[in-house]
Amino acid sequence: MGKLKVLVLGNGLLGSEIVKQTKWDYISRKRDGFDITNLETYSLLTSIEFGAIQHCKYDVILNCIANTDTYNKNRDVHWDVNYKGVSHLINFCNKWDVKLVHISTDYLYSNSDYKATENTVPVHCNNWYGYTKLLSDGLVQLMANNYLLCRCTHKEYPFLYDNAWVDQIGNFDYVDKIAELIIKMINKDLCGLYNVGTDVKTMYELSLRSKSVGKSFAPIHVPKNQSMDITKMTKSINDDKDE
């Protein structure tokens, strides 16, 4: 297989880090006017060269666009970006025979089983963010012809706060580490649903990997257990039989 041509949608924390590590092309709302909810802007993802038929010049579209205002109670702002926009993107990728890599969240496992597997039933998070992300995950799995779905959480480096929660656990890590894993998965042409992350740790333990902070407890509405079983990802990344 030749070198994949990848387009990153979005230039937030994760999208910017992936572009930094790979130099892949990217398109964003701020720079290019792309709006995942507006079909008219999808023309930015295609091109016409030398008078030929319109086509998409990418093998993979990596969607890093999402409304991550987790506890915002406005249904529509989550619905439009996290669900309706993903529906548009699935249809686009199917039409142009492009693989969709969609970034989901380990938040879907909130208060679920310890080290949840991909087959664990995601627990309703009791907010529109979790609900719309869960819906879009199902839509990708049902409708996308070719996809990689990554459930993960990434944090800015160094840790942003002076205190960190000692009672929240998960496979979250700093953005450079999560980006590196996703890049490896794309380059290996992995398909399907994957839990993506590193070792299980508390948020406090993660914070100490970048600076010294104080200990604190998470608010009652914040999920305490976002742990996942990452065996599938680890084995797939380390499987060199196709290399």
Short mmCIF file of C-alpha atoms in Angstrom, two decimals:
data_model
loop_
_atom_site.label_atom_id
_atom_site.label_comp_id
_atom_site.label_asym_id
_atom_site.label_seq_id
_atom_site.Cartn_x
_atom_site.Cartn_y
_atom_site.Cartn_z
CA MET A 1 0.00 0.00 0.00
CA GLY A 2 1.33 3.43 -0.95
CA LYS A 3 1.54 6.44 1.31
CA LEU A 4 -1.90 7.46 2.51
CA LYS A 5 -3.19 10.91 1.63
CA VAL A 6 -4.87 12.17 4.80
CA LEU A 7 -6.92 15.29 5.43
CA VAL A 8 -7.49 16.46 9.01
CA LEU A 9 -10.74 18.28 9.74
CA GLY A 10 -10.32 20.81 12.53
CA ASN A 11 -7.32 22.53 14.07
CA GLY A 12 -8.12 22.32 17.76
CA LEU A 13 -5.84 20.71 20.31
CA LEU A 14 -5.83 17.20 18.81
CA GLY A 15 -6.06 18.18 15.15
CA SER A 16 -3.19 20.66 15.48
CA GLU A 17 -0.99 18.12 17.24
CA ILE A 18 -1.62 15.48 14.57
CA VAL A 19 -0.79 17.96 11.81
CA LYS A 20 2.33 19.00 13.71
CA GLN A 21 3.53 15.39 13.90
CA THR A 22 2.62 14.39 10.34
CA LYS A 23 2.44 17.54 8.17
CA TRP A 24 -0.86 16.23 6.80
CA ASP A 25 -3.20 18.71 5.14
CA TYR A 26 -5.95 20.23 7.24
CA ILE A 27 -9.11 22.27 6.81
CA SER A 28 -10.85 24.22 9.54
CA ARG A 29 -13.68 26.66 10.13
CA LYS A 30 -11.39 29.49 11.21
CA ARG A 31 -8.88 29.29 8.36
CA ASP A 32 -10.94 27.90 5.51
CA GLY A 33 -14.59 28.46 6.38
CA PHE A 34 -15.40 24.74 6.54
CA ASP A 35 -18.55 23.98 8.53
CA ILE A 36 -19.30 20.31 9.18
CA THR A 37 -23.00 21.18 9.53
CA ASN A 38 -23.20 23.08 6.21
CA LEU A 39 -23.23 20.90 3.09
CA GLU A 40 -22.32 23.86 0.87
CA THR A 41 -18.85 24.02 2.43
CA TYR A 42 -18.06 20.39 1.62
CA SER A 43 -16.89 21.55 -1.79
CA LEU A 44 -13.68 22.53 0.04
CA LEU A 45 -12.92 18.80 0.35
CA THR A 46 -12.97 18.13 -3.38
CA SER A 47 -11.11 19.51 -6.38
CA ILE A 48 -11.16 19.63 -10.17
CA GLU A 49 -7.79 19.25 -11.84
CA PHE A 50 -6.98 19.80 -15.51
CA GLY A 51 -10.67 19.89 -16.40
CA ALA A 52 -11.23 16.39 -15.06
CA ILE A 53 -14.25 15.21 -13.14
CA GLN A 54 -14.59 16.51 -9.61
CA HIS A 55 -13.00 14.19 -7.09
CA CYS A 56 -11.68 13.98 -3.54
CA LYS A 57 -7.90 13.73 -3.58
CA TYR A 58 -7.63 12.13 -0.14
CA ASP A 59 -7.68 8.48 0.94
CA VAL A 60 -8.60 9.30 4.53
CA ILE A 61 -10.52 12.08 6.23
CA LEU A 62 -9.77 12.41 9.94
CA ASN A 63 -12.58 14.15 11.79
CA CYS A 64 -11.33 16.05 14.84
CA ILE A 65 -14.34 18.40 14.88
CA ALA A 66 -16.72 18.16 17.84
CA ASN A 67 -18.60 20.26 20.33
CA THR A 68 -16.82 19.35 23.56
CA ASP A 69 -18.61 21.73 25.89
CA THR A 70 -19.51 18.68 27.94
CA TYR A 71 -22.04 20.09 30.38
CA ASN A 72 -23.70 22.64 28.13
CA LYS A 73 -27.43 21.95 28.39
CA ASN A 74 -28.23 23.34 24.93
CA ARG A 75 -29.28 20.28 22.92
CA ASP A 76 -28.94 21.88 19.50
CA VAL A 77 -25.30 22.92 19.74
CA HIS A 78 -24.32 19.32 20.44
CA TRP A 79 -26.81 17.78 18.03
CA ASP A 80 -25.74 19.89 15.05
CA VAL A 81 -21.98 19.25 15.30
CA ASN A 82 -21.71 15.89 17.03
CA TYR A 83 -24.51 14.11 15.20
CA LYS A 84 -25.94 15.91 12.18
CA GLY A 85 -22.52 17.04 10.99
CA VAL A 86 -21.14 13.51 11.33
CA SER A 87 -24.07 12.22 9.28
CA HIS A 88 -23.13 14.64 6.48
CA LEU A 89 -19.51 13.55 6.67
CA ILE A 90 -20.37 9.85 6.48
CA ASN A 91 -22.41 10.46 3.34
CA PHE A 92 -19.56 12.46 1.81
CA CYS A 93 -16.96 9.77 2.54
CA ASN A 94 -19.21 7.02 1.17
CA LYS A 95 -19.86 9.00 -2.01
CA TRP A 96 -16.19 9.61 -2.73
CA ASP A 97 -14.92 6.24 -1.47
CA VAL A 98 -12.88 7.84 1.32
CA LYS A 99 -12.09 6.22 4.66
CA LEU A 100 -13.51 8.08 7.66
CA VAL A 101 -11.48 8.26 10.86
CA HIS A 102 -13.77 9.61 13.56
CA ILE A 103 -12.62 10.76 16.99
CA SER A 104 -15.05 9.76 19.70
CA THR A 105 -14.64 9.80 23.47
CA ASP A 106 -14.02 7.49 26.40
CA TYR A 107 -16.64 9.57 28.18
CA LEU A 108 -19.16 7.11 26.78
CA TYR A 109 -17.90 4.58 29.32
CA SER A 110 -18.66 6.90 32.23
CA ASN A 111 -19.59 4.87 35.30
CA SER A 112 -19.41 1.69 33.23
CA ASP A 113 -17.42 -1.47 33.87
CA TYR A 114 -13.81 -1.18 34.99
CA LYS A 115 -11.65 -1.40 31.87
CA ALA A 116 -14.63 -1.50 29.52
CA THR A 117 -14.12 -3.37 26.25
CA GLU A 118 -15.41 -2.34 22.85
CA ASN A 119 -18.32 -4.72 23.46
CA THR A 120 -19.34 -3.09 26.75
CA VAL A 121 -22.66 -1.26 26.53
CA PRO A 122 -21.87 2.47 26.82
CA VAL A 123 -23.65 4.11 29.72
CA HIS A 124 -25.85 7.14 29.19
CA CYS A 125 -23.90 10.14 30.48
CA ASN A 126 -27.00 12.18 31.34
CA ASN A 127 -25.96 15.09 29.14
CA TRP A 128 -26.30 16.09 25.48
CA TYR A 129 -22.58 15.80 24.82
CA GLY A 130 -22.43 12.13 25.77
CA TYR A 131 -25.75 11.36 24.13
CA THR A 132 -24.88 12.90 20.74
CA LYS A 133 -21.41 11.36 20.71
CA LEU A 134 -22.95 7.95 21.38
CA LEU A 135 -25.47 8.47 18.58
CA SER A 136 -22.77 9.45 16.11
CA ASP A 137 -20.68 6.41 17.07
CA GLY A 138 -23.61 4.19 16.19
CA LEU A 139 -24.19 6.05 12.95
CA VAL A 140 -20.57 5.62 11.87
CA GLN A 141 -20.70 1.89 12.60
CA LEU A 142 -24.02 1.48 10.80
CA MET A 143 -23.58 3.69 7.76
CA ALA A 144 -19.89 4.26 6.97
CA ASN A 145 -18.48 1.98 4.28
CA ASN A 146 -14.93 2.25 5.62
CA TYR A 147 -14.10 3.67 9.03
CA LEU A 148 -11.85 3.80 12.06
CA LEU A 149 -13.57 4.94 15.26
CA CYS A 150 -11.34 6.01 18.16
CA ARG A 151 -12.63 6.48 21.71
CA CYS A 152 -10.13 8.53 23.72
CA THR A 153 -9.42 11.61 25.82
CA HIS A 154 -6.46 13.94 25.34
CA LYS A 155 -5.16 16.66 27.64
CA GLU A 156 -3.05 19.73 27.06
CA TYR A 157 0.60 19.59 28.10
CA PRO A 158 1.59 20.69 30.66
CA PHE A 159 -1.42 20.12 32.91
CA LEU A 160 -3.44 23.32 33.00
CA TYR A 161 -4.55 23.45 36.62
CA ASP A 162 -2.97 23.78 40.06
CA ASN A 163 -4.98 20.86 41.44
CA ALA A 164 -5.98 17.51 39.95
CA TRP A 165 -8.63 14.92 40.77
CA VAL A 166 -7.53 11.87 42.68
CA ASP A 167 -10.86 10.06 42.29
CA GLN A 168 -11.18 9.98 38.47
CA ILE A 169 -9.46 7.18 36.56
CA GLY A 170 -9.06 6.55 32.86
CA ASN A 171 -6.68 5.89 29.98
CA PHE A 172 -6.42 9.59 29.19
CA ASP A 173 -3.03 11.06 28.36
CA TYR A 174 -1.44 14.20 26.99
CA VAL A 175 -2.33 15.15 23.46
CA ASP A 176 1.05 14.27 21.95
CA LYS A 177 0.74 10.69 23.22
CA ILE A 178 -2.84 10.21 22.01
CA ALA A 179 -2.03 11.81 18.64
CA GLU A 180 0.91 9.43 18.19
CA LEU A 181 -1.34 6.42 18.77
CA ILE A 182 -3.99 7.63 16.31
CA ILE A 183 -1.35 8.32 13.66
CA LYS A 184 0.02 4.78 14.03
CA MET A 185 -3.48 3.34 13.67
CA ILE A 186 -4.14 5.36 10.51
CA ASN A 187 -0.81 4.38 8.97
CA LYS A 188 -1.55 0.72 9.68
CA ASP A 189 -4.94 1.14 7.98
CA LEU A 190 -6.84 -0.21 10.98
CA CYS A 191 -10.62 -0.38 10.70
CA GLY A 192 -13.48 -0.64 13.17
CA LEU A 193 -13.97 0.53 16.75
CA TYR A 194 -11.00 0.95 19.08
CA ASN A 195 -10.41 2.14 22.61
CA VAL A 196 -7.38 4.42 22.40
CA GLY A 197 -5.19 5.40 25.34
CA THR A 198 -2.34 4.50 27.65
CA ASP A 199 -2.14 2.91 31.09
CA VAL A 200 -5.01 3.40 33.57
CA LYS A 201 -4.25 6.27 35.92
CA THR A 202 -5.90 8.98 37.99
CA MET A 203 -6.03 12.51 36.67
CA TYR A 204 -3.75 13.44 39.53
CA GLU A 205 -1.17 10.85 38.43
CA LEU A 206 -1.32 12.18 34.88
CA SER A 207 -0.82 15.76 36.06
CA LEU A 208 2.35 14.81 37.93
CA ARG A 209 3.91 13.71 34.64
CA SER A 210 4.12 17.36 33.63
CA LYS A 211 4.28 19.39 36.87
CA SER A 212 3.65 19.40 40.61
CA VAL A 213 0.01 20.00 41.58
CA GLY A 214 -2.26 19.67 44.58
CA LYS A 215 -4.86 16.98 45.16
CA SER A 216 -8.60 17.55 44.81
CA PHE A 217 -11.83 15.60 44.35
CA ALA A 218 -14.01 15.73 41.23
CA PRO A 219 -17.46 17.36 41.45
CA ILE A 220 -20.32 14.91 41.93
CA HIS A 221 -21.55 15.25 38.32
CA VAL A 222 -18.16 14.31 36.84
CA PRO A 223 -17.74 10.60 35.97
CA LYS A 224 -15.16 8.90 38.15
CA ASN A 225 -14.48 5.83 36.00
CA GLN A 226 -13.57 6.24 32.33
CA SER A 227 -11.23 3.25 32.21
CA MET A 228 -11.07 1.09 29.10
CA ASP A 229 -9.55 -2.16 27.95
CA ILE A 230 -6.98 -1.11 25.33
CA THR A 231 -5.81 -4.64 24.49
CA LYS A 232 -7.26 -4.53 20.97
CA MET A 233 -5.45 -1.30 20.12
CA THR A 234 -2.16 -2.43 21.65
CA LYS A 235 -2.13 -5.74 19.79
CA SER A 236 -3.11 -4.14 16.49
CA ILE A 237 -0.46 -1.43 16.67
CA ASN A 238 2.24 -3.91 17.63
CA ASP A 239 1.24 -6.51 15.03
CA ASP A 240 4.02 -6.30 12.43
CA LYS A 241 3.02 -9.25 10.27
CA ASP A 242 1.91 -6.92 7.48
CA GLU A 243 4.97 -4.67 7.70
#
